[in-house]
XYZ file of C-alpha atoms in Angstrom:
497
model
C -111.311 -25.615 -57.718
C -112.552 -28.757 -59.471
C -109.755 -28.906 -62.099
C -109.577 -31.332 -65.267
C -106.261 -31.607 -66.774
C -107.146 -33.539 -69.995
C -104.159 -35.485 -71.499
C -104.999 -36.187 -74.945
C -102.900 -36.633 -78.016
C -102.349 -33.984 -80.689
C -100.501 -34.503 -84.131
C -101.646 -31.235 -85.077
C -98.795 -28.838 -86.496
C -100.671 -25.893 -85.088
C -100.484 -26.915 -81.270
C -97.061 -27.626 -81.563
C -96.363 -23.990 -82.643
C -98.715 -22.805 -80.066
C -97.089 -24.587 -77.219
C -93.628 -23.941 -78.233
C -94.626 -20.168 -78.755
C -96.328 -20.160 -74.827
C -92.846 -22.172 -73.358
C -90.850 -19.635 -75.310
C -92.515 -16.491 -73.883
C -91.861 -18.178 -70.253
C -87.833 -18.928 -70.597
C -86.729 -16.012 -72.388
C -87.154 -14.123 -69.256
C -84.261 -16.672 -67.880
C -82.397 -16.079 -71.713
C -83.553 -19.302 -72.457
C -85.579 -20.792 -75.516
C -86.174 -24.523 -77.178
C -86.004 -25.183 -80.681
C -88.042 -28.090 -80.236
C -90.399 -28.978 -77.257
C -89.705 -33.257 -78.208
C -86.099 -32.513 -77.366
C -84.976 -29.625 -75.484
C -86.461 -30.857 -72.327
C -85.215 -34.096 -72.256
C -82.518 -33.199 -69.565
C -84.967 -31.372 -67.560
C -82.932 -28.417 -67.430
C -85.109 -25.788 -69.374
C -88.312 -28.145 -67.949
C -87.449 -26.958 -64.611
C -86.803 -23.681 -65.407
C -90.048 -23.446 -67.427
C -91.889 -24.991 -63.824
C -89.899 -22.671 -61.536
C -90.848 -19.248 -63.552
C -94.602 -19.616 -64.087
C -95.346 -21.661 -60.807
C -92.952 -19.316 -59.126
C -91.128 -23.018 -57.119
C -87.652 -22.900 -57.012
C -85.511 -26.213 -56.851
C -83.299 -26.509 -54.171
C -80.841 -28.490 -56.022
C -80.577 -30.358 -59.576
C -78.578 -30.660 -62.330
C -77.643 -27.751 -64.394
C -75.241 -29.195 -66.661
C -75.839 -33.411 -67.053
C -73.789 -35.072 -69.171
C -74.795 -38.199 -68.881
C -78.650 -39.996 -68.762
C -79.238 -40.802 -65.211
C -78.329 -36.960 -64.291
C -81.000 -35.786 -66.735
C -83.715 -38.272 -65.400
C -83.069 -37.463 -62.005
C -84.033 -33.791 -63.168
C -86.752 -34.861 -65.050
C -88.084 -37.033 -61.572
C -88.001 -33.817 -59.516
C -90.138 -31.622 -61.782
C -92.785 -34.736 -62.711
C -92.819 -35.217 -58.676
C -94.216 -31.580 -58.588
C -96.349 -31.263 -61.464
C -97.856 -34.881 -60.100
C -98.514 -33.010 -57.144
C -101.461 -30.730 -58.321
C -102.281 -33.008 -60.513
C -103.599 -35.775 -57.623
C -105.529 -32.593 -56.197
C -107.374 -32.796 -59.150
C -107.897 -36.568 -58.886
C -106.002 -37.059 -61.921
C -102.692 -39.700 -62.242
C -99.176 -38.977 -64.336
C -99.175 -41.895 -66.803
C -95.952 -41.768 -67.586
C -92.365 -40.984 -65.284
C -89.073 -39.482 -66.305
C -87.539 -42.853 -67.667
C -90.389 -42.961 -70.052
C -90.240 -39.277 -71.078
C -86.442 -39.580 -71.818
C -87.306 -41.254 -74.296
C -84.660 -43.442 -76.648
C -80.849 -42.216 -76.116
C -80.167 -40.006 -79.005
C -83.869 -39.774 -79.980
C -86.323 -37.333 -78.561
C -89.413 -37.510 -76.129
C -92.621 -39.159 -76.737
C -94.726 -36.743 -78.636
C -97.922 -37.249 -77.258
C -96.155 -37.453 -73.465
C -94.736 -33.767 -74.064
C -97.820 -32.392 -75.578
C -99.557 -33.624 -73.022
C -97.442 -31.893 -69.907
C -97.221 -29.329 -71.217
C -101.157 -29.142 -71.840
C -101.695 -29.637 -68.257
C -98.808 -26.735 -67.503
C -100.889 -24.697 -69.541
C -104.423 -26.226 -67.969
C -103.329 -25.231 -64.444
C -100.882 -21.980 -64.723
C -103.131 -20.267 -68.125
C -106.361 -21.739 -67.920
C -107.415 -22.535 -64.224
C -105.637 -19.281 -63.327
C -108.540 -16.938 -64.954
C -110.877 -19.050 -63.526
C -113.447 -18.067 -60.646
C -113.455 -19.794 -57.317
C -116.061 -22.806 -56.278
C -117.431 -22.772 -59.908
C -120.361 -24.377 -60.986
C -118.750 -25.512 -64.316
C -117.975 -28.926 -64.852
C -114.702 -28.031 -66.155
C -112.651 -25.423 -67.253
C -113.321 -25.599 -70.960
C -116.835 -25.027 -69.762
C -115.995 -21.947 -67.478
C -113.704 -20.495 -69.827
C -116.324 -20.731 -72.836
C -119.211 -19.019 -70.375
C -116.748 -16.604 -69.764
C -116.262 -16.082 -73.362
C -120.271 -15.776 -73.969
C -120.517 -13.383 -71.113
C -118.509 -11.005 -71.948
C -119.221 -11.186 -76.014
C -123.399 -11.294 -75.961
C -123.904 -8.368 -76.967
C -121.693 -8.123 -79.963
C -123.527 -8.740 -83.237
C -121.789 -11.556 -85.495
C -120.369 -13.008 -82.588
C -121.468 -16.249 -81.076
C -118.784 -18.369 -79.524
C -120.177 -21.756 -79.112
C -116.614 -23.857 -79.201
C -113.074 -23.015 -79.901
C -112.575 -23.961 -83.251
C -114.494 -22.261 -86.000
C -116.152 -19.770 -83.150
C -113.231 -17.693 -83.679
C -111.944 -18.008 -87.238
C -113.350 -14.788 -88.403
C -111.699 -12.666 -85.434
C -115.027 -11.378 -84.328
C -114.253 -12.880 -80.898
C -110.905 -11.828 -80.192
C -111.751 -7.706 -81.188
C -115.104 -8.050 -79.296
C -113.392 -9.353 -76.178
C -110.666 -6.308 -76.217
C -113.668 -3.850 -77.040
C -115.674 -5.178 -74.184
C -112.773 -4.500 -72.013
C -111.163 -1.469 -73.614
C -113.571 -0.321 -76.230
C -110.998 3.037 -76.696
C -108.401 0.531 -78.968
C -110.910 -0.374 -81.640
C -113.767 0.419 -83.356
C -115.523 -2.844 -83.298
C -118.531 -1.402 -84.975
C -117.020 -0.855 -88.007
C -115.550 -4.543 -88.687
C -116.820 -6.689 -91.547
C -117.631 -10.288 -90.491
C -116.325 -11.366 -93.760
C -112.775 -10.049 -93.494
C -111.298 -12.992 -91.283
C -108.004 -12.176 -92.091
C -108.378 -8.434 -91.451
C -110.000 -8.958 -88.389
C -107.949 -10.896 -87.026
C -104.762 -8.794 -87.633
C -106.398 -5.794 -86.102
C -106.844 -8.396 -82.922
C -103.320 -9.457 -83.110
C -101.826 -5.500 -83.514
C -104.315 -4.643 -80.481
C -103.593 -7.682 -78.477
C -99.792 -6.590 -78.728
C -100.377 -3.294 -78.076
C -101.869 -3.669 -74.435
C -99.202 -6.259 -73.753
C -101.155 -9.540 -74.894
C -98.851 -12.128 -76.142
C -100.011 -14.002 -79.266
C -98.544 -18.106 -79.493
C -101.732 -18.689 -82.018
C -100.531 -18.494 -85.519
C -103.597 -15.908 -85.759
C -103.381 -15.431 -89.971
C -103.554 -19.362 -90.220
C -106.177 -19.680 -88.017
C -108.294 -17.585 -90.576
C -107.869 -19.903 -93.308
C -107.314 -23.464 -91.861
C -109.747 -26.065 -92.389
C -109.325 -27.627 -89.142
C -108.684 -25.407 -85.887
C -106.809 -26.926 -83.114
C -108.957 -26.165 -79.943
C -106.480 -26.815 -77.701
C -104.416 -23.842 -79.311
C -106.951 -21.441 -79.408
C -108.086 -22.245 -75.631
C -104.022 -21.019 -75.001
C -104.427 -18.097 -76.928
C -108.248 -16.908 -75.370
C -106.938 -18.322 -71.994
C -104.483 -15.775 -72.195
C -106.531 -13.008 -73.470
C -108.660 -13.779 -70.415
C -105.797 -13.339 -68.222
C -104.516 -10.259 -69.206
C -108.279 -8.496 -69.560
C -109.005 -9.790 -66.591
C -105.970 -7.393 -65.118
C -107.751 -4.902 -66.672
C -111.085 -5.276 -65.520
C -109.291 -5.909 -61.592
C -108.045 -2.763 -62.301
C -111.118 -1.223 -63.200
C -112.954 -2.743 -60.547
C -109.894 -1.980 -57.676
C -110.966 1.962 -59.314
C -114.072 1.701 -58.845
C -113.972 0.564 -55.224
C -111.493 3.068 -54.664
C -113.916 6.195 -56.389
C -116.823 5.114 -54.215
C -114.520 5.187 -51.263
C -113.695 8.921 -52.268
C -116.657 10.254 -52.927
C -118.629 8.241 -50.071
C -116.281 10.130 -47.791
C -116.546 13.485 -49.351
C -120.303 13.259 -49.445
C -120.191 11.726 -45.923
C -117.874 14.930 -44.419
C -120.315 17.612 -46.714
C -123.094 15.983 -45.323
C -121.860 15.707 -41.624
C -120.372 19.503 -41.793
C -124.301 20.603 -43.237
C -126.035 18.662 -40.148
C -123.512 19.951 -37.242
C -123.623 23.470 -38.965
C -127.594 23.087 -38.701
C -127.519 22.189 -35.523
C -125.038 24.988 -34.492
C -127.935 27.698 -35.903
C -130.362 26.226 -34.395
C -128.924 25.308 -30.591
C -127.575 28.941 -30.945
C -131.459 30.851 -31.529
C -132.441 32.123 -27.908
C -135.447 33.913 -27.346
C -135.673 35.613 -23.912
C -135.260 39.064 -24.740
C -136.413 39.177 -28.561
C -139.654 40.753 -29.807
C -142.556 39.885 -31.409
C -141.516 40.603 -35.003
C -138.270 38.568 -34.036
C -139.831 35.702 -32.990
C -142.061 35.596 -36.059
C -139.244 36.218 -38.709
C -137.163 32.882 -36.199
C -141.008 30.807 -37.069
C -140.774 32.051 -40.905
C -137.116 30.704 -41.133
C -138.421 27.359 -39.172
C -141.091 26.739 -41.688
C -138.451 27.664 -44.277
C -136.096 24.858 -43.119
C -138.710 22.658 -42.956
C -139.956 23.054 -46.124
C -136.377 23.134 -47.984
C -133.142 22.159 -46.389
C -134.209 19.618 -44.220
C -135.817 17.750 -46.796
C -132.705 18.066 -49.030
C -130.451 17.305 -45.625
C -133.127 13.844 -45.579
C -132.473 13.344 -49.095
C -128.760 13.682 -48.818
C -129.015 11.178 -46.164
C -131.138 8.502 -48.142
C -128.492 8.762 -51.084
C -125.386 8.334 -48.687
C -126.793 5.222 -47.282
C -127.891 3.548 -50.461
C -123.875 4.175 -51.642
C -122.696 3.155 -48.548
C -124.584 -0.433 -49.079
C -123.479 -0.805 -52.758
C -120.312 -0.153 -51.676
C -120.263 -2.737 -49.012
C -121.883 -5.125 -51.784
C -119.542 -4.371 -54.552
C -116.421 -4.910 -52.134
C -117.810 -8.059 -50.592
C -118.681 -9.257 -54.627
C -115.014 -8.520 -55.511
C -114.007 -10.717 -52.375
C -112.433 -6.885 -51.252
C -111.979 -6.110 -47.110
C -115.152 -4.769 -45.655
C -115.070 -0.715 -45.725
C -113.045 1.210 -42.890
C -113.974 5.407 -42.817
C -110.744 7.301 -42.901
C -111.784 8.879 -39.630
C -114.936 7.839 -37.184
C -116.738 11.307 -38.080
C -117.350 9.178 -41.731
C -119.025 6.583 -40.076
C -122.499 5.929 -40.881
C -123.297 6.137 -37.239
C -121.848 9.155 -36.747
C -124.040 10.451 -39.291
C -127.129 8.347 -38.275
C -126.184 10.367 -34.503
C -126.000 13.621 -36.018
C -128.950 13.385 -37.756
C -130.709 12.699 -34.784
C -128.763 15.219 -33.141
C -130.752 18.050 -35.880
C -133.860 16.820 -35.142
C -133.452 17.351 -31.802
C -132.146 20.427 -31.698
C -135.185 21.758 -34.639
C -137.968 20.511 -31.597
C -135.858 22.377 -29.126
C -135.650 25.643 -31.023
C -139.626 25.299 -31.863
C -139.695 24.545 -28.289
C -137.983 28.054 -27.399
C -140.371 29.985 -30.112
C -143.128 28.746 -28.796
C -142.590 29.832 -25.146
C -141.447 33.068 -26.387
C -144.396 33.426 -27.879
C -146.462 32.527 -24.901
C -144.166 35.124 -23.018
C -145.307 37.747 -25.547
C -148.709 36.698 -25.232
C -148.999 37.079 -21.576
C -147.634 40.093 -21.671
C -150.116 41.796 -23.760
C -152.503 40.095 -21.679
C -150.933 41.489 -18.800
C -151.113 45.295 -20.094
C -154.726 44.703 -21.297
C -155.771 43.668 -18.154
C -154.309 46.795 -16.189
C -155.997 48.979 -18.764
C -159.446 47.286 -18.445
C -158.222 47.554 -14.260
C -158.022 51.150 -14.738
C -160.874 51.502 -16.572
C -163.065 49.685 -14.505
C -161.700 52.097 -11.905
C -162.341 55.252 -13.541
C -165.580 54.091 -14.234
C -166.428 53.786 -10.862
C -164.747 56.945 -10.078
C -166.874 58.551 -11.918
C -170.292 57.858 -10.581
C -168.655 57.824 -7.099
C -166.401 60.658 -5.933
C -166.374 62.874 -3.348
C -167.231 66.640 -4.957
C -166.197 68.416 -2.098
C -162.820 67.106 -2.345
C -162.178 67.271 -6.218
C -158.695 68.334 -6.407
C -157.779 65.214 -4.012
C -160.113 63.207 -6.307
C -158.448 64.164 -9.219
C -154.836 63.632 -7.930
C -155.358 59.893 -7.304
C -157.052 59.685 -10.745
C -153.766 61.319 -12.187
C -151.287 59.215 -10.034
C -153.236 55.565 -10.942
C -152.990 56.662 -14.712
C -148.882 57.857 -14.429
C -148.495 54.244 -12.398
C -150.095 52.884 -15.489
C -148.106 55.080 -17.738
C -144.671 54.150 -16.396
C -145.500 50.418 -16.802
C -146.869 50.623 -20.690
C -143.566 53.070 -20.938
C -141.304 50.195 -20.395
C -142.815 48.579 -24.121
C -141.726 52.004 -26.008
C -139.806 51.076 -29.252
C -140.750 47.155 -28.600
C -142.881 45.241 -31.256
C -145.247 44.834 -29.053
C -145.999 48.778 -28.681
C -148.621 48.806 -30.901
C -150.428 46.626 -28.518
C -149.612 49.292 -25.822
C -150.555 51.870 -27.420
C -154.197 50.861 -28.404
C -154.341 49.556 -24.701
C -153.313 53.072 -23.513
C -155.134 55.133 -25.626
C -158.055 53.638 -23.410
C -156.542 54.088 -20.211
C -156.319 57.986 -21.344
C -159.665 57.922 -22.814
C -160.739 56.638 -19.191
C -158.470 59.250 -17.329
C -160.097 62.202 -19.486
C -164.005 60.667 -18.469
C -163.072 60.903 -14.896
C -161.786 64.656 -15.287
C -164.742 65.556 -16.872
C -166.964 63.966 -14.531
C -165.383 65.273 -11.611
C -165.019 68.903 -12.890
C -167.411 68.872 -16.016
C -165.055 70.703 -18.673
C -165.814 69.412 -21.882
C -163.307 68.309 -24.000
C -162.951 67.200 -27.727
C -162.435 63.588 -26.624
C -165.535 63.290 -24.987
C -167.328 61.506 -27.577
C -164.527 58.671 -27.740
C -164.826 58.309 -24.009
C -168.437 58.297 -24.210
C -167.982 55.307 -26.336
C -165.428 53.585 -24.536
C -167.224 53.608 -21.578
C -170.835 52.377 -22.986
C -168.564 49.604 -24.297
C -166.927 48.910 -21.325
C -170.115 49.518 -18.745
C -172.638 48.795 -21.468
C -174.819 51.597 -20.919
C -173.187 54.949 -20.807
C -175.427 58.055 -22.565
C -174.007 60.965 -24.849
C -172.832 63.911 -22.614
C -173.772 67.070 -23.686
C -171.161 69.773 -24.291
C -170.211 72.105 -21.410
C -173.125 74.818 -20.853
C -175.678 72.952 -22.422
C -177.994 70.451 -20.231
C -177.955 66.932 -20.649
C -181.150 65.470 -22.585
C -182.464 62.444 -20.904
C -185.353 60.314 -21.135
C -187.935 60.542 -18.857
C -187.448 58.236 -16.308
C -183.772 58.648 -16.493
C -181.796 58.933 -13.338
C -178.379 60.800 -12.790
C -176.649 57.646 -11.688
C -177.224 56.122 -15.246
C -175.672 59.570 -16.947
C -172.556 59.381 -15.088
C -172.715 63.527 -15.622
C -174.359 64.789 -12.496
């Protein structure tokens, strides 16, 4: 990261009661404190422990307790030697060494030398530490500033253009915990000119969510002149501790989209293989007609439903599962592992294909059930219309001196015919039969009565049946009555003799 650690001087009362405050916060965790920052440090003692707790370097070996001046310099050399370290990865030079920040014996440190390390303690360990990687800001002044406008833009009465005046109103510092945690204030209810309300409310909030405050926030509402270098410390640390918050947000996010990816992913998966399961188990062979139309009706019904919602369902997983996979890669987050390979999207991208497979197939299976059915009733028509051709011909040609042998065959052809539209009893497909048969026994009784002429009350049908099937069959008359034909006639055309 392109790091400036600016070393510039500072006279200002207000950034020596910021820094102190910010060194303070750091050594009471090792029960230590300074009074003064021109003076406590000069025997490097609370120097290094203030480098060793927020760099988290420890020092193999120095001087706890020097009494006398080259001890404490030899201190002071160890910690300049490692803050001069990340300061030459920033291209930037220590102007000063530990002789020179000793200072006079019995005096303290230069002012402006101790301001200024501990400026660039801050700079690397406060500042630089919120900041993003590779950014495009020319320093981090700059980058902390945009973040400040991004994350405040939408605030009315808030436009932070610098960190002086920007923020003398408190505006900033409640619209930046709002932005964040909008449950710990009601920002919409502040009044722009009540800096010294404001800014209280920011300060009680700030301390509530575990924010330290080194700003002397009440006299930043009234001073004339705003140290910037203090106020960068105190937003620098709001910053870092929001920025916990929004990680955390963000780390829950990542982690919700994981959860319900997978539960959509397993509903989704468990829907298809169920689907597929119906469908690979509907077999046809032995089914009937009305079956195999109510199996078509629940086809069309899938078709026209669930498999557009299972399509749907699909659509929706995959757009998730590639904002998820751009979210994670955003938040510089490991690439997404399912749970278990049945997650995957392949494994639904197989199963899916899998369903629409197994919908042809059962289509498939309808279909040549219904070609089955088909020829079937083909098949019975066409041994009716066989044994009506035959008792048509029977009729004109039989023997009459050998009627009773006549008449057996006619009865054995129609029971041979009988015991095959028998085996459709009770089957859809009966009805079919039974029109069928009806002609077959409309046939049988033409034959009897040709052979024997005994009327009977299904003459006229037969009659019919017969002109339809021959295309030229006359009205018989009943029995003792003769036959009325037109001259020219012939007995071969009656079919009566």
């Amino acid at each position: 990261h392109h790091t400036q650690y600016l070393i510039m001087s500072s006279s200002e009362e207000q950034e020596i009661n910021t820094f102190t405050k910010w060194v303070n916060l750091h050594l009471k965790k090792r029960d230590m404190q300074v009074e003064s920052i021109f003076t406590d440090f000069r025997d490097g003692v609370k120097l290094i422990n203030l480098y060793e707790q927020i760099s988290g370097f420890s020092f193999d070996k120095y001087n706890k307790n020097p009494r006398i001046k080259v001890q404490s310099v030899e201190n002071l050399r160890q910690v300049l030697l490692k803050i001069q370290e990340f300061m030459e990865s920033a291209g930037l030079k220590l102007q000063y060494g530990a002789e020179q920040l000793y200072g006079e014996e019995g005096g303290e440190s230069d002012r402006v030398q101790i301001l200024g390390l501990l400026w660039v303690l801050i700079s690397k360990y406060v500042i630089a530490d919120g900041a993003e990687e590779d950014s495009e800001y020319k320093s981090l002044k700059q980058e902390l500033l945009a973040w400040c406008r991004e994350n405040t833009q939408e605030y009315d009465n808030v436009d932070i253009t610098n960190f002086t005046t920007s923020w003398q109103n408190g505006l900033g510092f409640c619209a930046l915990i709002h932005h964040f945690l909008p449950e710990k204030l009601d920002y919409h209810s502040l009044n722009p000119e009540n800096n010294l309300e404001n800014i209280q409310l920011a300060t009680t909030t700030a301390e509530s969510i575990g924010i330290d405050n080194v700003l002397d926030m009440e006299e930043l509402a009234t001073a004339e002149q705003v140290n910037e270098r203090s106020v960068m410390t105190q937003v620098a640390l709001y910053r870092q501790h929001l920025k916990s918050y929004a990680d955390k947000a963000k780390a829950e996010k990542l982690e919700k989209q994981v959860r319900e990816y997978e539960y959509n992913a397993r509903s989704l998966a468990d829907a298809l293989q169920k689907q597929i399961d119906d469908f690979n188990g509907q077999t046809f062979e032995d089914k009937t007609n009305k079956d195999v139309e109510l199996a078509q009706n629940s086809l069309f019904d899938y078709r026209s439903g669930a498999r557009g919602t299972l399509a749907s369902q699909k659509t929706v997983l995959d757009c998730d599962y590639i904002q998820m996979r751009k979210d994670r890669a955003k938040g510089n987050v490991d690439a997404y592992e399912p749970s278990s390979e049945d997650l995957s999207p392949g494994n639904v991208d197989n199963l899916f294909a899998e369903l629409m497979n197994a919908e042809s197939g059962v289509q498939q299976r309808i279909r040549e059930r219904q070609n089955a059915l088909q020829e079937t009733v083909e098949a019975y028509n066409n041994a009716a219309n066989e044994y009506i051709t035959y008792a048509s011909d029977k009729a004109q040609n039989f023997d009459a001196e050998n009627a009773d042998g006549e008449l057996n065959e006619v009865d054995e052809r129609f029971n041979a015919v009988q015991e095959q539209f028998e085996a459709l009893r009770g089957d859809e497909l009966s009805r079919y039969a039974t029109v069928a048969f009806e002609r077959v026994t409309q046939a049988r009784d033409f034959v009897h009565f040709a052979i024997t002429g005994e009327y009977n009350e299904t003459l006229q049908s037969v009659v019919s049946l017969v002109q339809n099937e021959r295309g030229s069959v006359p009205d018989a008359a009943p029995e003792g009555e003769e036959a009325s034909a037109e001259e020219g006639s012939s007995n071969e055309d009656t079919l009566v003799g």
